[in-house]
Tab-separated table of C-alpha atoms in Angstrom:
chain	number	residue	atom	x	y	z
S	19	MET	CA	175.409	81.812	-7.202
S	20	ARG	CA	174.671	78.188	-8.113
S	21	SER	CA	171.322	77.515	-9.705
S	22	ALA	CA	168.730	75.397	-7.912
S	23	LYS	CA	169.271	72.718	-10.516
S	24	ASN	CA	172.893	72.322	-9.428
S	25	GLY	CA	172.413	73.091	-5.748
S	26	TRP	CA	170.276	71.837	-2.885
S	27	GLU	CA	167.573	70.451	-5.180
S	28	GLU	CA	169.957	67.790	-6.442
S	29	ASN	CA	169.709	66.134	-3.022
S	30	VAL	CA	165.925	66.146	-2.735
S	31	ARG	CA	164.316	62.710	-2.658
S	32	LYS	CA	161.888	62.946	-5.534
S	33	VAL	CA	158.932	60.554	-5.600
S	34	THR	CA	155.615	60.298	-7.359
S	35	PRO	CA	153.146	60.565	-4.475
S	36	TYR	CA	150.010	58.569	-3.861
S	37	THR	CA	146.871	60.231	-5.194
S	38	PRO	CA	144.009	59.910	-2.703
S	39	GLY	CA	140.376	59.862	-3.716
S	40	GLU	CA	138.742	63.216	-4.247
S	41	GLN	CA	137.218	64.720	-1.092
S	42	PRO	CA	134.469	67.042	-2.349
S	43	ASP	CA	132.343	69.064	0.050
S	44	ARG	CA	129.126	69.939	-1.724
S	45	PRO	CA	125.539	70.039	-0.451
S	46	HIS	CA	123.440	66.966	-1.271
S	47	MET	CA	126.323	65.167	-2.961
S	48	ILE	CA	126.556	61.373	-3.121
S	49	LYS	CA	130.115	60.371	-2.188
S	50	LEU	CA	130.932	56.848	-3.329
S	51	ASN	CA	134.613	57.245	-4.195
S	52	THR	CA	136.681	56.574	-1.074
S	53	ASN	CA	135.109	53.449	0.470
S	54	GLU	CA	133.998	55.191	3.634
S	55	ASN	CA	131.226	53.600	5.655
S	56	PRO	CA	127.894	55.374	5.019
S	57	TYR	CA	126.726	54.812	8.598
S	58	PRO	CA	127.828	56.740	11.698
S	59	PRO	CA	130.249	55.359	14.291
S	60	ALA	CA	128.911	53.373	17.232
S	61	PRO	CA	126.622	55.303	19.624
S	62	ALA	CA	129.163	54.783	22.428
S	63	VAL	CA	131.661	56.811	20.385
S	64	LYS	CA	129.224	59.715	20.184
S	65	GLU	CA	128.564	59.579	23.930
S	66	ALA	CA	132.278	59.429	24.707
S	67	MET	CA	132.833	62.538	22.582
S	68	LYS	CA	130.276	64.438	24.663
S	69	SER	CA	132.086	63.640	27.901
S	70	PHE	CA	135.628	63.666	26.550
S	71	PRO	CA	138.053	64.897	29.260
S	72	MET	CA	139.491	67.950	27.526
S	73	ASP	CA	142.242	68.371	30.098
S	74	ILE	CA	144.082	65.305	28.798
S	75	LEU	CA	144.723	67.111	25.518
S	76	ARG	CA	147.508	69.070	27.213
S	77	LEU	CA	149.293	65.778	27.934
S	78	TYR	CA	151.206	63.535	25.563
S	79	PRO	CA	149.352	60.320	24.755
S	80	ASP	CA	150.556	56.917	25.905
S	81	PRO	CA	153.362	55.958	23.473
S	82	ALA	CA	152.400	52.280	23.739
S	83	VAL	CA	148.720	53.067	23.064
S	84	GLY	CA	148.076	50.646	25.908
S	85	ARG	CA	144.298	50.941	26.329
S	86	LEU	CA	143.560	50.503	22.639
S	87	THR	CA	146.170	47.784	22.176
S	88	CYS	CA	144.722	45.775	25.066
S	89	ALA	CA	141.159	46.279	23.830
S	90	LEU	CA	142.132	44.954	20.396
S	91	ALA	CA	144.041	42.039	21.910
S	92	ASP	CA	141.022	41.064	24.017
S	93	TYR	CA	138.665	41.346	21.059
S	94	TYR	CA	140.765	39.122	18.805
S	95	GLY	CA	141.877	36.690	21.510
S	96	LEU	CA	145.527	37.761	21.424
S	97	LYS	CA	148.162	39.067	23.807
S	98	PRO	CA	148.977	42.797	23.706
S	99	GLU	CA	152.437	41.793	22.498
S	100	ASN	CA	150.792	40.561	19.291
S	101	VAL	CA	149.223	43.942	18.421
S	102	PHE	CA	150.694	47.116	16.922
S	103	VAL	CA	148.580	50.276	16.581
S	104	GLY	CA	149.246	53.106	14.138
S	105	VAL	CA	147.685	56.189	12.598
S	106	GLY	CA	145.481	54.406	10.094
S	107	SER	CA	146.545	51.268	8.258
S	108	ASP	CA	148.596	53.451	5.903
S	109	ASP	CA	150.878	54.382	8.792
S	110	VAL	CA	151.064	50.742	9.894
S	111	LEU	CA	151.881	49.537	6.384
S	112	ALA	CA	154.465	52.260	5.756
S	113	THR	CA	156.180	51.335	9.022
S	114	ALA	CA	156.080	47.668	8.018
S	115	PHE	CA	157.696	48.449	4.643
S	116	LEU	CA	160.472	50.344	6.402
S	117	THR	CA	160.925	47.622	9.023
S	118	PHE	CA	160.753	44.368	7.079
S	119	PHE	CA	161.573	45.023	3.431
S	120	ASN	CA	165.313	45.596	3.557
S	121	SER	CA	166.606	42.810	1.348
S	122	LYS	CA	168.244	43.548	-1.987
S	123	LYS	CA	165.763	41.083	-3.447
S	124	PRO	CA	162.543	42.580	-4.824
S	125	ILE	CA	159.323	42.466	-2.862
S	126	LEU	CA	156.274	41.118	-4.683
S	127	PHE	CA	152.759	42.529	-4.998
S	128	PRO	CA	150.023	42.527	-7.681
S	129	ASP	CA	150.028	44.817	-10.690
S	130	ILE	CA	146.456	45.859	-9.850
S	131	THR	CA	146.263	46.591	-6.147
S	132	TYR	CA	146.418	49.341	-3.542
S	133	SER	CA	148.409	52.051	-5.289
S	134	PHE	CA	150.306	53.107	-2.164
S	135	TYR	CA	152.514	50.000	-2.298
S	136	ASP	CA	154.754	51.155	-5.140
S	137	VAL	CA	154.864	54.655	-3.613
S	138	TRP	CA	156.310	53.312	-0.364
S	139	ALA	CA	158.679	51.024	-2.240
S	140	ASN	CA	160.020	53.966	-4.234
S	141	LEU	CA	160.151	56.249	-1.197
S	142	TYR	CA	162.177	53.744	0.839
S	143	GLN	CA	164.166	52.600	-2.209
S	144	ILE	CA	162.903	49.029	-1.988
S	145	PRO	CA	163.154	46.970	-5.191
S	146	TYR	CA	159.860	45.417	-6.260
S	147	LYS	CA	158.283	43.261	-8.969
S	148	LEU	CA	154.658	43.527	-10.015
S	149	GLN	CA	152.892	40.193	-10.402
S	150	PRO	CA	150.045	40.335	-12.947
S	151	LEU	CA	146.558	39.322	-11.881
S	152	ASP	CA	144.907	36.833	-14.207
S	153	GLU	CA	142.074	37.713	-16.590
S	154	ASP	CA	139.573	37.395	-13.736
S	155	PHE	CA	141.602	39.793	-11.576
S	156	ALA	CA	142.703	36.945	-9.290
S	157	ILE	CA	146.144	36.531	-7.750
S	158	VAL	CA	148.188	33.712	-9.292
S	159	LYS	CA	149.657	31.734	-6.407
S	160	GLU	CA	152.638	30.427	-8.365
S	161	ASP	CA	153.862	33.990	-8.947
S	162	TYR	CA	154.564	34.273	-5.215
S	163	LEU	CA	156.618	31.098	-4.951
S	164	GLN	CA	159.691	32.686	-6.542
S	165	GLU	CA	162.661	34.139	-4.655
S	166	ASN	CA	161.793	37.516	-3.129
S	167	GLY	CA	162.466	40.017	-0.362
S	168	GLY	CA	158.912	40.069	0.978
S	169	ILE	CA	155.276	39.873	-0.104
S	170	ILE	CA	152.255	42.093	0.354
S	171	PHE	CA	148.729	42.081	-1.044
S	172	PRO	CA	145.242	43.007	0.158
S	173	ASN	CA	142.609	40.371	0.799
S	174	PRO	CA	140.040	41.182	-0.514
S	175	ASN	CA	142.136	42.919	-3.125
S	176	ALA	CA	141.608	46.589	-3.886
S	177	PRO	CA	140.310	47.958	-6.149
S	178	THR	CA	138.951	44.661	-7.519
S	179	GLY	CA	137.183	43.262	-4.429
S	180	VAL	CA	138.337	39.717	-5.276
S	181	ILE	CA	139.144	37.521	-2.275
S	182	GLN	CA	141.384	34.496	-1.776
S	183	LYS	CA	140.646	31.654	0.623
S	184	ILE	CA	142.714	31.179	3.756
S	185	GLU	CA	144.226	27.934	2.372
S	186	PHE	CA	145.511	29.866	-0.642
S	187	ILE	CA	147.210	32.417	1.613
S	188	GLU	CA	148.676	29.752	3.863
S	189	ASP	CA	150.356	28.103	0.877
S	190	ILE	CA	152.100	31.398	0.091
S	191	VAL	CA	153.120	32.072	3.697
S	192	LYS	CA	154.394	28.521	4.164
S	193	ALA	CA	156.499	28.729	0.997
S	194	ASN	CA	158.065	32.051	2.057
S	195	ARG	CA	159.186	31.473	5.640
S	196	ASN	CA	162.418	33.449	5.107
S	197	VAL	CA	160.610	36.720	4.387
S	198	VAL	CA	157.737	38.650	5.933
S	199	VAL	CA	154.363	38.235	4.249
S	200	ILE	CA	151.892	41.073	4.877
S	201	ILE	CA	148.174	40.551	4.272
S	202	ASP	CA	146.308	43.851	4.108
S	203	GLU	CA	142.801	43.093	5.395
S	204	ALA	CA	141.280	46.570	5.191
S	205	TYR	CA	138.026	45.098	3.834
S	206	ILE	CA	137.930	41.650	5.437
S	207	ASP	CA	134.955	42.452	7.678
S	208	PHE	CA	132.703	42.715	4.600
S	209	GLY	CA	133.200	39.106	3.519
S	210	GLY	CA	135.517	36.143	3.483
S	211	GLU	CA	137.690	34.702	6.209
S	212	SER	CA	140.535	36.495	7.938
S	213	CYS	CA	143.907	34.772	7.894
S	214	LEU	CA	144.488	35.960	11.471
S	215	PRO	CA	144.453	32.362	12.855
S	216	LEU	CA	147.580	31.679	10.804
S	217	ILE	CA	149.746	33.993	12.936
S	218	GLU	CA	149.885	31.231	15.559
S	219	LYS	CA	151.564	28.939	13.009
S	220	TYR	CA	153.766	31.375	11.098
S	221	GLU	CA	155.941	33.992	12.746
S	222	ASN	CA	156.589	35.634	9.349
S	223	LEU	CA	152.922	36.612	8.804
S	224	LEU	CA	151.660	40.128	9.556
S	225	VAL	CA	147.920	40.859	9.289
S	226	VAL	CA	146.890	44.508	8.974
S	227	GLN	CA	143.386	45.893	9.537
S	228	THR	CA	141.737	49.286	10.014
S	229	PHE	CA	138.909	51.138	11.771
S	230	SER	CA	138.345	53.292	8.678
S	231	LYS	CA	135.920	51.058	6.796
S	232	SER	CA	133.833	48.672	8.876
S	233	ARG	CA	133.997	50.731	12.092
S	234	SER	CA	133.100	54.049	10.402
S	235	LEU	CA	136.113	55.860	11.862
S	236	ALA	CA	138.130	56.961	8.829
S	237	GLY	CA	138.372	60.435	10.350
S	238	LEU	CA	140.116	59.178	13.497
S	239	ARG	CA	142.894	57.325	11.605
S	240	ILE	CA	143.262	54.054	13.501
S	241	GLY	CA	145.003	51.057	11.998
S	242	PHE	CA	146.586	48.006	13.561
S	243	ALA	CA	148.742	44.996	12.792
S	244	MET	CA	148.638	41.554	14.364
S	245	GLY	CA	151.435	39.040	14.310
S	246	HIS	CA	154.137	37.202	16.215
S	247	GLU	CA	155.524	39.234	19.097
S	248	LYS	CA	158.918	39.428	17.343
S	249	LEU	CA	157.318	41.225	14.379
S	250	ILE	CA	155.451	43.599	16.670
S	251	SER	CA	158.604	44.340	18.666
S	252	TYR	CA	160.512	45.228	15.498
S	253	LEU	CA	157.664	47.486	14.354
S	254	ASN	CA	157.719	49.302	17.688
S	255	ASP	CA	161.482	49.788	17.492
S	256	VAL	CA	161.073	51.573	14.168
S	257	LYS	CA	158.045	53.569	15.359
S	258	TYR	CA	159.898	54.808	18.442
S	259	SER	CA	162.800	55.798	16.205
S	260	ILE	CA	160.522	58.134	14.241
S	261	ASN	CA	157.803	59.409	16.584
S	262	SER	CA	156.941	58.033	20.007
S	263	TYR	CA	153.559	59.761	20.220
S	264	THR	CA	151.855	58.643	17.045
S	265	MET	CA	148.282	58.116	18.263
S	266	ASN	CA	146.326	61.124	19.581
S	267	GLN	CA	144.281	61.041	22.777
S	268	PRO	CA	140.797	61.200	21.171
S	269	SER	CA	141.610	58.320	18.824
S	270	ILE	CA	142.689	56.132	21.743
S	271	VAL	CA	139.599	56.881	23.828
S	272	LEU	CA	137.064	56.681	21.006
S	273	GLY	CA	138.708	53.651	19.424
S	274	VAL	CA	138.252	51.705	22.656
S	275	GLU	CA	134.575	52.691	22.787
S	276	SER	CA	134.069	51.503	19.226
S	277	ILE	CA	135.397	48.047	20.064
S	278	LYS	CA	132.944	47.730	22.975
S	279	GLU	CA	129.864	47.987	20.740
S	280	ASP	CA	130.214	44.726	18.870
S	281	ALA	CA	126.495	44.345	18.130
S	282	TYR	CA	126.368	47.721	16.380
S	283	PHE	CA	129.559	46.897	14.492
S	284	LYS	CA	128.095	43.663	13.130
S	285	GLU	CA	124.716	45.255	12.365
S	286	THR	CA	126.375	47.972	10.287
S	287	ILE	CA	128.438	45.449	8.341
S	288	GLU	CA	125.325	43.414	7.552
S	289	LYS	CA	123.610	46.568	6.241
S	290	VAL	CA	126.511	47.309	3.902
S	291	ILE	CA	126.633	43.703	2.684
S	292	ALA	CA	122.873	43.648	2.020
S	293	THR	CA	123.100	46.868	0.014
S	294	ARG	CA	126.138	45.547	-1.866
S	295	GLU	CA	124.308	42.395	-2.927
S	296	ARG	CA	121.280	44.424	-4.003
S	297	SER	CA	123.564	46.782	-5.917
S	298	LYS	CA	125.138	43.898	-7.822
S	299	LYS	CA	121.719	42.973	-9.218
S	300	LYS	CA	120.888	46.569	-10.140
S	301	LEU	CA	124.216	47.137	-11.881
S	302	LYS	CA	123.869	43.936	-13.897
S	303	GLU	CA	120.418	45.087	-15.024
S	304	LEU	CA	122.045	48.319	-16.235
S	305	GLY	CA	124.618	46.446	-18.344
S	306	PHE	CA	127.578	46.386	-15.952
S	307	SER	CA	129.827	43.394	-15.341
S	308	PHE	CA	132.260	42.759	-12.494
S	309	GLN	CA	133.997	40.075	-10.485
S	310	ASP	CA	132.192	39.105	-7.307
S	311	SER	CA	133.071	41.599	-4.586
S	312	TYR	CA	133.630	40.767	-0.928
S	313	SER	CA	134.378	44.351	0.053
S	314	ASN	CA	132.353	47.533	0.536
S	315	PHE	CA	132.717	48.488	-3.126
S	316	ILE	CA	132.086	47.074	-6.602
S	317	PHE	CA	134.640	47.324	-9.402
S	318	ALA	CA	132.564	47.442	-12.562
S	319	THR	CA	132.790	48.002	-16.298
S	320	HIS	CA	129.908	48.762	-18.678
S	321	GLU	CA	129.185	46.830	-21.840
S	322	SER	CA	128.990	49.926	-24.065
S	323	CYS	CA	129.712	53.176	-22.201
S	324	PRO	CA	133.344	54.040	-21.358
S	325	ALA	CA	134.138	54.355	-17.656
S	326	LYS	CA	135.617	57.836	-17.955
S	327	GLU	CA	132.488	59.091	-19.696
S	328	LEU	CA	130.308	57.678	-16.918
S	329	PHE	CA	132.617	59.108	-14.257
S	330	GLU	CA	132.374	62.625	-15.706
S	331	ALA	CA	128.617	62.417	-16.256
S	332	LEU	CA	127.992	61.300	-12.680
S	333	LYS	CA	130.244	64.024	-11.333
S	334	LYS	CA	128.078	66.647	-13.052
S	335	GLN	CA	125.213	65.330	-10.964
S	336	ASP	CA	127.271	65.519	-7.757
S	337	ILE	CA	127.691	61.751	-7.602
S	338	TYR	CA	131.322	60.793	-7.034
S	339	VAL	CA	132.793	57.379	-7.856
S	340	ARG	CA	136.463	56.433	-8.372
S	341	TYR	CA	138.056	56.275	-11.795
S	342	PHE	CA	141.606	54.969	-12.336
S	343	ASN	CA	143.316	56.041	-15.540
S	344	LYS	CA	145.683	53.075	-15.447
S	345	GLU	CA	146.614	50.198	-17.684
S	346	ARG	CA	144.169	47.253	-17.615
S	347	ILE	CA	141.591	49.072	-15.460
S	348	SER	CA	140.939	52.314	-17.339
S	349	ASP	CA	137.460	51.124	-18.307
S	350	TYR	CA	136.382	50.321	-14.747
S	351	LEU	CA	134.731	52.336	-11.996
S	352	ARG	CA	135.119	51.560	-8.310
S	353	ILE	CA	131.784	52.263	-6.677
S	354	SER	CA	131.678	52.430	-2.886
S	355	ILE	CA	128.564	51.073	-1.216
S	356	GLY	CA	126.448	53.825	0.304
S	357	THR	CA	123.035	53.701	1.937
S	358	ASP	CA	120.129	52.232	-0.007
S	359	GLU	CA	118.910	55.770	-0.710
S	360	GLU	CA	122.304	56.862	-2.041
S	361	MET	CA	122.606	53.807	-4.241
S	362	ASP	CA	119.103	54.377	-5.624
S	363	ARG	CA	120.129	57.882	-6.661
S	364	LEU	CA	123.175	56.408	-8.357
S	365	PHE	CA	121.080	53.863	-10.253
S	366	GLU	CA	118.613	56.537	-11.372
S	367	ALA	CA	121.467	58.718	-12.621
S	368	LEU	CA	123.147	55.826	-14.440
S	369	SER	CA	119.851	54.854	-16.060
S	370	CYS	CA	119.384	58.380	-17.411
S	371	ILE	CA	123.003	58.642	-18.613
S	372	LEU	CA	122.920	55.293	-20.387
S	373	LYS	CA	119.704	56.106	-22.248
S	374	HIS	CA	121.334	59.036	-24.067
C-alpha cells in the first residue's frame, strides 16, 4: 500500500487559510475585534423577520437575486445590469479574483491590507506583488503605475483606516485601463467619498461594498459589486459556473428591507462616527497614537506598552480587540468602534492596565 505522502495527498491543493477574528461567546463581554456594527439592523428588518413567509424556504431562491439587485440599483442610481450580489463581500471579491485576475503578470495590492487578498491569490494560483505602504500607512500611487495583471485595495484601507481621495484613485484607474482595478469599499460609509461615480467613465473599475458593517447585517452575508455591465456579466458567468443559488431567501428579503430604511441607516452611521471621534481623543489621552481613521475602527499603537501585552490583558477582562502578529504592525491593535458604553469600559480597562 502506498503511503499518504506518496498517494492522494500529493494532489491536494495546500493553502494557508485566512484567519478570521475570534468569535467569543461570553456573558457581558465587549467585542471590538471584528468591526461589526454595535447597533441592531433597521426596524423594518426585524418586522420582516416576524412575518417572513416560511413556505418559500422550500423553494430555491432567485439565481439573479432580482429583488435585491434592483433595490441596490435604485438606491445607487444604477441599472440592474451594473450590480452583482454575492454572499458577503468576501464571496464577491473571491469571484472577482477568479474572473478578472488571469494574466501571467502579477496583481498588485498593499503589503498591509485585508489579509484575504494573498489567500485568494495563492488559492487561485495568481501571481502577486505586495506594494509597501509608506511610513504613514498610505498607499504610494506611483507603485501602481507599473505593469501588472490587476489591482485591488480597500478604501479606507484595512486594518489602517487610512483613506485616499477619489482623484487619487482615478489616477490609478486611468493609468491601468488594460486591467481590472477593484476598490474594496467595505468601510466607505463611515467617511470619505466613494469612487462609485467613476464607473461611468471607466469600464475597468469594479467597486465592492457590503451590508456587514454600516447596515448591521454581518450575519446575513450580503455583499455587492458595482461596475460596467460587461464586468457584471463576466462575474455572473463565473458565479453560474460554480453555484447558481448563492443567496438565500431570508438574505434577499431582509436585505431589501434594510435598503428601504435610509434614515435609520444614516442615523446609525452618524452614531458610530461620533463615537469614533470621541474615542480618538480618549485614546490619545491614554498615550496611543494612530493615523486618522475614516472607518469603524482605530488602528493604534501605545507609546510604552506593547500591543500584544495590552491585547492579552484586555482579553482577561473579556474585552476583545484585534491583534496582528505580522511584520510592521505587530505593535498595533485594531479597535472596532462599539457603543459609547462599550468604549467607556474599554477606556477604563486600558487606564487600569497602563497604570501597572
